[in-house]
Tab-separated table of C-alpha atoms in Angstrom:
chain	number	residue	atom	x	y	z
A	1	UNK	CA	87.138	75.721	77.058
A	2	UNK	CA	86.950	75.762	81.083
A	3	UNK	CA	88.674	78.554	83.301
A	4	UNK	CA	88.920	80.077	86.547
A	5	UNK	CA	89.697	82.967	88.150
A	6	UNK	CA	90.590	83.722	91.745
A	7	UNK	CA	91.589	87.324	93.152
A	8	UNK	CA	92.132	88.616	96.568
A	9	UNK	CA	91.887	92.136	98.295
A	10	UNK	CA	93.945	91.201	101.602
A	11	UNK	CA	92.417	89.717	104.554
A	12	UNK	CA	92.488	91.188	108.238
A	13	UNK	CA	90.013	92.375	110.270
A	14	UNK	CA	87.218	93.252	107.843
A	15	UNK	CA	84.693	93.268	109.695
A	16	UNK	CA	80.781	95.178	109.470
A	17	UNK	CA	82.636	97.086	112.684
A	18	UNK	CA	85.653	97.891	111.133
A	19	UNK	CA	84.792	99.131	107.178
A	20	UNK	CA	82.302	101.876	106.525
A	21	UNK	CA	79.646	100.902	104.275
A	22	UNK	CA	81.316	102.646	101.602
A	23	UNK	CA	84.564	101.298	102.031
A	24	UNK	CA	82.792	97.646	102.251
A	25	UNK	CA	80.938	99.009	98.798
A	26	UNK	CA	84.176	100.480	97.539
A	27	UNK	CA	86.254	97.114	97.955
A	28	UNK	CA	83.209	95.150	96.467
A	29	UNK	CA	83.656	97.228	93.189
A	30	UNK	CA	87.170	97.034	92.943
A	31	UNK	CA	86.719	92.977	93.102
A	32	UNK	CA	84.163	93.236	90.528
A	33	UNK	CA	86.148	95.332	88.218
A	34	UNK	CA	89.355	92.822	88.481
A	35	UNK	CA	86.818	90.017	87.792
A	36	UNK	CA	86.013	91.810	84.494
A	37	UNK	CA	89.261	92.042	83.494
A	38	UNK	CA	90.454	88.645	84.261
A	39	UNK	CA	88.196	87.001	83.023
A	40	UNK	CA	87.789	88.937	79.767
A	41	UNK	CA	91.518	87.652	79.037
A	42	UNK	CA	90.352	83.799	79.645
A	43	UNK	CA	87.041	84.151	77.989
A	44	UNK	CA	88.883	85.085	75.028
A	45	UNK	CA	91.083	82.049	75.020
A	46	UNK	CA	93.830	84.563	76.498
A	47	UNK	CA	96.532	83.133	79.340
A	48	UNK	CA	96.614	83.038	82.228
A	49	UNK	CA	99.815	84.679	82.967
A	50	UNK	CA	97.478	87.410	81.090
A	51	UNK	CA	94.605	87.361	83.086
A	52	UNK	CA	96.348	87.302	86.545
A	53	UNK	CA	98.418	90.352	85.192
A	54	UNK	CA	95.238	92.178	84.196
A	55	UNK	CA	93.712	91.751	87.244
A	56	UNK	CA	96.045	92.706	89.677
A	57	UNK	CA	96.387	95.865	87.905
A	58	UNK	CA	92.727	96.749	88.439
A	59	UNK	CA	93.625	96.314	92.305
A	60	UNK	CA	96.766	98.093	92.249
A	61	UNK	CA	94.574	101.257	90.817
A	62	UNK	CA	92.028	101.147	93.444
A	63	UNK	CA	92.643	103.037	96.684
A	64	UNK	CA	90.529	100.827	98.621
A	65	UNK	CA	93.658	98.220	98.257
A	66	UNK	CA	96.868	97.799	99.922
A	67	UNK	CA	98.787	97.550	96.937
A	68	UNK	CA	99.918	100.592	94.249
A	69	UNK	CA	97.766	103.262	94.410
A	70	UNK	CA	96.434	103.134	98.063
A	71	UNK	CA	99.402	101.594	99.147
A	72	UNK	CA	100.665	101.817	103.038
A	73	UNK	CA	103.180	104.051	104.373
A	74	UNK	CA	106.612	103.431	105.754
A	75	UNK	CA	107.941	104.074	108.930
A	76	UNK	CA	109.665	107.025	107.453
A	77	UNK	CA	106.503	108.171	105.349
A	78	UNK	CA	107.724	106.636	102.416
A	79	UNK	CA	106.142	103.937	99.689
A	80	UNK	CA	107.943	100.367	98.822
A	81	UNK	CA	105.610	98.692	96.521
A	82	UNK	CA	106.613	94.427	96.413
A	83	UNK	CA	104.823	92.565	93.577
A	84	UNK	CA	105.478	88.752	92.036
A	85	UNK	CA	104.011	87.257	88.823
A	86	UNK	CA	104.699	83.644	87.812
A	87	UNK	CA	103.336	81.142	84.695
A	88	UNK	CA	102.955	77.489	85.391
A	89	UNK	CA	103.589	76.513	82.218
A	90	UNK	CA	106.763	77.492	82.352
A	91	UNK	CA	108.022	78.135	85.721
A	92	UNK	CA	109.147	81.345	84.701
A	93	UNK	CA	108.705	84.038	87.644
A	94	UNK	CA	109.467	88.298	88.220
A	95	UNK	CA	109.320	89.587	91.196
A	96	UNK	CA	110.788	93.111	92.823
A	97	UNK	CA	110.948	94.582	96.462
A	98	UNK	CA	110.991	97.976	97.721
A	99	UNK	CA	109.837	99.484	94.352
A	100	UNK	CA	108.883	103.355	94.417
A	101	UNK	CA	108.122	104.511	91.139
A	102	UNK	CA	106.548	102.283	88.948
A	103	UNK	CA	102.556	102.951	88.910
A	104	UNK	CA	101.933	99.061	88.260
A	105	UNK	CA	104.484	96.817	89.937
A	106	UNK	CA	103.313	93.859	88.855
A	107	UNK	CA	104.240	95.129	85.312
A	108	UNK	CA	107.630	95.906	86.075
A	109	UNK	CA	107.229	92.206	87.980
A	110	UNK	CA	106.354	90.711	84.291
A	111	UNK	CA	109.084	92.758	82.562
A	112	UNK	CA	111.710	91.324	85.128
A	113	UNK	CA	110.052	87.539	84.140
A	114	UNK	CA	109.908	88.469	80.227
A	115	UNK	CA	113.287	89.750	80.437
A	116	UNK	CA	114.701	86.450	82.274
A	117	UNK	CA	117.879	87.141	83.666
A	118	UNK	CA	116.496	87.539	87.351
A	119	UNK	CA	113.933	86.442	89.445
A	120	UNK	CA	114.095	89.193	91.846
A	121	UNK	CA	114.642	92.885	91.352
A	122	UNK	CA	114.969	95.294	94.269
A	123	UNK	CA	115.219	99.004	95.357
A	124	UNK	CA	117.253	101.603	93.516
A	125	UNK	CA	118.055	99.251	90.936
A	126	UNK	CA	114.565	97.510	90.343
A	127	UNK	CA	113.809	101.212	89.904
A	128	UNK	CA	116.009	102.002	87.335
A	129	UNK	CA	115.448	98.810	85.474
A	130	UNK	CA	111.884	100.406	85.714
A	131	UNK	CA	112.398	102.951	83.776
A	132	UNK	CA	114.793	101.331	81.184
A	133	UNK	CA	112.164	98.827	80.344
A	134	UNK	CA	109.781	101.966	79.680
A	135	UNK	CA	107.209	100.738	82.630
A	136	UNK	CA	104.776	103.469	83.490
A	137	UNK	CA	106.130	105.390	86.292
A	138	UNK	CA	104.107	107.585	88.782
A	139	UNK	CA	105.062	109.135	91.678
A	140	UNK	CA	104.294	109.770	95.625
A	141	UNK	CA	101.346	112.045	94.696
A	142	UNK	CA	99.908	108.717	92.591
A	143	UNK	CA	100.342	106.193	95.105
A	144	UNK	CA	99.585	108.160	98.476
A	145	UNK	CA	95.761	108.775	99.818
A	146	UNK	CA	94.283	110.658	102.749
A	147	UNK	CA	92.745	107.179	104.250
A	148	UNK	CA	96.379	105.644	104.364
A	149	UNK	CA	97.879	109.138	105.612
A	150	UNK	CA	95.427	108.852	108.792
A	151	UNK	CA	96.407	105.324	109.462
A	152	UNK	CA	99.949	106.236	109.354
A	153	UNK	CA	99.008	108.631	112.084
A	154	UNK	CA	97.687	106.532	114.274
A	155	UNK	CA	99.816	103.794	113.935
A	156	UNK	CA	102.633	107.009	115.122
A	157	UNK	CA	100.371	108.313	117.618
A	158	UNK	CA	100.001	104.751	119.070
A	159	UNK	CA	103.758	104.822	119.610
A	160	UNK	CA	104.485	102.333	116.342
A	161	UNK	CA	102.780	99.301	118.496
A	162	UNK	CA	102.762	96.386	115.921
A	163	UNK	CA	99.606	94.572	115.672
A	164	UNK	CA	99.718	91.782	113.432
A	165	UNK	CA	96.510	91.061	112.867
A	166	UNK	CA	95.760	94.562	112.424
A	167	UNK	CA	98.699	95.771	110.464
A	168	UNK	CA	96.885	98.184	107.857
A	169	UNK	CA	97.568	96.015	105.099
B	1	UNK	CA	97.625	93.089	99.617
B	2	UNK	CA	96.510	92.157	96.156
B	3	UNK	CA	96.281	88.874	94.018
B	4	UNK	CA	95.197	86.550	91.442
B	5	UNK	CA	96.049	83.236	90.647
B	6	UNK	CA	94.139	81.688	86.824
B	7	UNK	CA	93.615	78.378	85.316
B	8	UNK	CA	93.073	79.220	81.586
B	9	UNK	CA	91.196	76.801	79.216
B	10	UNK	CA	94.888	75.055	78.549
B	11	UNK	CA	94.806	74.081	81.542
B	12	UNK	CA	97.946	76.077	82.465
B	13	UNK	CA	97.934	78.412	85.696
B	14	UNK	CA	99.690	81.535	86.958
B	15	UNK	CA	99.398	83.734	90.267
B	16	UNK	CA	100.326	87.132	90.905
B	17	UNK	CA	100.975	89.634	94.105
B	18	UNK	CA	101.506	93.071	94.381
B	19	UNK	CA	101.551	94.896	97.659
B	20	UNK	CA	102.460	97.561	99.863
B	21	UNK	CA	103.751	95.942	102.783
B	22	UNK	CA	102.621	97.559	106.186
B	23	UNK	CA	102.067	100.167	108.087
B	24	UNK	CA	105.138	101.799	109.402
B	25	UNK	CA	107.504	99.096	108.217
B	26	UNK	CA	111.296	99.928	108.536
B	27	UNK	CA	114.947	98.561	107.626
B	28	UNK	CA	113.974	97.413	104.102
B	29	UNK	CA	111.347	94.789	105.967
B	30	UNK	CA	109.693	92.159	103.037
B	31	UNK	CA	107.179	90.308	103.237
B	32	UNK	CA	106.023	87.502	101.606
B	33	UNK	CA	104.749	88.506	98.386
B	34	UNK	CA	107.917	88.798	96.411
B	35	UNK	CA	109.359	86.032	97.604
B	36	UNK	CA	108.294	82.896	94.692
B	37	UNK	CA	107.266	80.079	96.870
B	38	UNK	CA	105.916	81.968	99.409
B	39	UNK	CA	103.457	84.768	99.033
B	40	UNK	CA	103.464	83.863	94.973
B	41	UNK	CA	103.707	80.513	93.375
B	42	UNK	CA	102.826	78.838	89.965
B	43	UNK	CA	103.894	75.386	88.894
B	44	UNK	CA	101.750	72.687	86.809
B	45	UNK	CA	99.561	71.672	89.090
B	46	UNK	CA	98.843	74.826	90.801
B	47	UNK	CA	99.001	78.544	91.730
B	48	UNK	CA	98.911	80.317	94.890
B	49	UNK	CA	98.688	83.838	95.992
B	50	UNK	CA	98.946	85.235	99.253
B	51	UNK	CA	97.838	87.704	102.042
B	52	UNK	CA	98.323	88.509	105.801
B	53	UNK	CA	101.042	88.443	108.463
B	54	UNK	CA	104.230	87.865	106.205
B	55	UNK	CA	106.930	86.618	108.235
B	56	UNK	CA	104.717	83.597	108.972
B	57	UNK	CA	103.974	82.350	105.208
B	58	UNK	CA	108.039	83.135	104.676
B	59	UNK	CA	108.704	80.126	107.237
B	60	UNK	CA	105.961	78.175	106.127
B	61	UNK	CA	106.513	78.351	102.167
B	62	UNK	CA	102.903	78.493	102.125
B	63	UNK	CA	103.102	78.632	97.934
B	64	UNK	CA	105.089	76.012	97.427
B	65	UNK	CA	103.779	73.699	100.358
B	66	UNK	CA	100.390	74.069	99.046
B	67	UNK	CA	101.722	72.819	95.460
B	68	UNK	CA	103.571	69.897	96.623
B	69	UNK	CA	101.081	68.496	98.664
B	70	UNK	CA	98.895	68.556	95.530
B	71	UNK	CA	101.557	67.406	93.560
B	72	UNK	CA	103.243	64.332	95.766
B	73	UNK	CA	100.098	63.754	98.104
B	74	UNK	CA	97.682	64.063	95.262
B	75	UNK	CA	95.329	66.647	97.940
B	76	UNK	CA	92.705	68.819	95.853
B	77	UNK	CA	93.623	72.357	96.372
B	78	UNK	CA	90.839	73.264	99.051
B	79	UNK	CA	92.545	70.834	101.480
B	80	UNK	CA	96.100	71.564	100.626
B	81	UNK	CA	95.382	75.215	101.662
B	82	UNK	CA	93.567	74.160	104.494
B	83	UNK	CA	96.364	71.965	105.696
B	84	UNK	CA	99.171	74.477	105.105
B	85	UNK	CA	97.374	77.605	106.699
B	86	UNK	CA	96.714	75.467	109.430
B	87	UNK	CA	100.888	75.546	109.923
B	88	UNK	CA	100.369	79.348	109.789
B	89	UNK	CA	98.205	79.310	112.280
B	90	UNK	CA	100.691	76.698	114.160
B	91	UNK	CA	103.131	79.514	114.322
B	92	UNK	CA	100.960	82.306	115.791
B	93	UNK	CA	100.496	84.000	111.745
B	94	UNK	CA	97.278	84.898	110.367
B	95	UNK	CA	95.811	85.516	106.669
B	96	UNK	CA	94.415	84.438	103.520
B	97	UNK	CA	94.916	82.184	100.357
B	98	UNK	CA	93.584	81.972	97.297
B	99	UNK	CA	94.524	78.604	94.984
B	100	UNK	CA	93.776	78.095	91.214
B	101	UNK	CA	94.099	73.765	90.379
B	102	UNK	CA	94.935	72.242	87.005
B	103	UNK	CA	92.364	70.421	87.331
B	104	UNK	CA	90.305	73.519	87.019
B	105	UNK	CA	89.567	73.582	90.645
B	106	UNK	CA	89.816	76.824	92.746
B	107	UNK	CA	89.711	77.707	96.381
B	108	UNK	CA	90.148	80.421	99.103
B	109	UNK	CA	91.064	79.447	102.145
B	110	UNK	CA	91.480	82.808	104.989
B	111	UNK	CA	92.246	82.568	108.924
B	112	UNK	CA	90.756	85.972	109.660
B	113	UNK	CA	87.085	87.229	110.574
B	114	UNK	CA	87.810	88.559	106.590
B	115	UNK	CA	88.933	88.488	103.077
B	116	UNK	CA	88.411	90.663	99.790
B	117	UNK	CA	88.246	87.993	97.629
B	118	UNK	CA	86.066	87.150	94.365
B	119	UNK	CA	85.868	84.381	91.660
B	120	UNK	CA	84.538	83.691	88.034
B	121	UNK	CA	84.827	80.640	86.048
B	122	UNK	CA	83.394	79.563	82.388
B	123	UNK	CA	80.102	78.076	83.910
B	124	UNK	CA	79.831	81.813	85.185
B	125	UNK	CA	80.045	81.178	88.657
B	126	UNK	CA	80.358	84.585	89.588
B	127	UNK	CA	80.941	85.537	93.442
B	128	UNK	CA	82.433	89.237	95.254
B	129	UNK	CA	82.467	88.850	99.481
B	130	UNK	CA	84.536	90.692	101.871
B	131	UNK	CA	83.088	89.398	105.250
B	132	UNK	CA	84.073	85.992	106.753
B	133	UNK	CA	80.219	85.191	106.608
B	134	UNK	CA	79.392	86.537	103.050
């Protein structure tokens, strides 16, 4: 009864120069706490549809993590969450764009796959789909933090210079 | 960005993304994470998840590339994400991947100096490193 389990944070320039020792520690953490939860689904026989659904939702709650809570700003100040889930076994796949409301959006990315008559949900209308399948919602106040707030700033002070490596996300 | 991507002990995998984007992005802009076959794939022989300069891993189909060479040219998933990041890098994009096999097999492959990233298995190979040199 082999499995693995592989999870991501974003890469970029992470860097001993670039993260504060608490941020490094913070991020470390938030890894650790997705590992639980993946791989408490597969330990129990669960799937893995399961496991990579529980996990991601761990990093969608932690700040430290471009993604749901934490998440980057828009040029106009504004959250758009994107998220994708898809099973192997089945080739069955959700995904939505420019989300706004929904506190997990992977979730509302595995209600749009369990549902099955789209792939790909966005905007307005991924939103109200949302909230029709009864996916948590939460709003700016959930998803916004002072550490993304002050990047936001500098990216506007810096006159909205795109660096891709960079990128805040 | 965040991911996972999970072989489970049927030997079936899946991959998930969920992400904010970036900073200051305007008129609608998406990146690769939504898109299946780009920043998210899952078939029967593999699944991918992605992270980094978006535009790039939308031209390169870095999900689904990674799968078919696995599939068709029979690559273990390590070099299959080497070889397809390496197109990334071909076209000036930067960024991470992280591939669950099959086979059971599991890999991260990243093109920047870092990448949150962890992994855990049955043996209990357990690993958190942020760092390129953790």
């Amino acid at each position: 009864m082999s499995w693995t389990l592989m999870i991501h944070g974003g890469a970029g320039r992470l860097t001993a120069e670039t993260l504060t020792p608490a941020q490094h520690e913070g991020a470390r953490a938030g890894l650790d706490r997705a590992l639980d939860a993946g791989s408490a689904v597969l330990a129990a026989g669960g799937a893995a549809v399961d496991a990579v659904e529980a996990a991601v939702k761990v990093l969608e709650d932690d700040p430290h993590f471009n993604s749901g809570r934490g998440a980057v700003f828009t040029h106009e100040g504004t959250i758009e969450l994107d998220a994708a889930i898809m099973d192997g076994a089945t080739r069955k796949a959700g995904a939505v764009a420019q989300v706004s409301a929904t506190r997990n959006p992977v979730a509302l990315a595995r209600a749009v796959m369990e549902d099955g008559r789209h792939v790909l949900l966005a905007g307005a209308g991924a939103d109200s789909f949302s909230r029709e399948q009864g996916v948590e919602q939460a709003d700016l106040s959930w998803f916004a933090t002072d550490e993304r707030r002050r990047q936001f700033a500098e990216l506007q002070a810096s006159g909205d210079t795109f660096d891709v490596d960079m990128k805040y996300g | 960005t965040v991911g996972a991507v999970a072989c489970d002990a049927g030997g079936r995998v899946a991959a998930a993304t969920s992400t904010g984007g970036v900073t200051g992005k305007r008129w609608g802009r998406i990146g690769d994470s939504p898109v299946i076959g780009a920043g998210t794939w899952a078939d029967d022989v593999c699944a991918v998840s992605c992270t980094g300069s978006g535009e790039f891993f939308l031209r390169v189909g870095v999900g689904h590339a990674i799968a078919a060479r696995v599939r068709l040219l029979g690559e273990d998933v390590a070099t299959a994400a080497g070889v397809v990041m390496g197109e990334v890098t071909a076209l000036g994009g930067t960024g991470g991947v992280i591939v669950a096999g099959a086979d059971g097999e599991a890999a991260w492959h990243f093109t920047t100096p870092g990448m949150n990233r962890g992994r855990a298995d049955s043996s209990g190979t357990r690993a958190v490193a942020v760092f390129g040199d953790e």
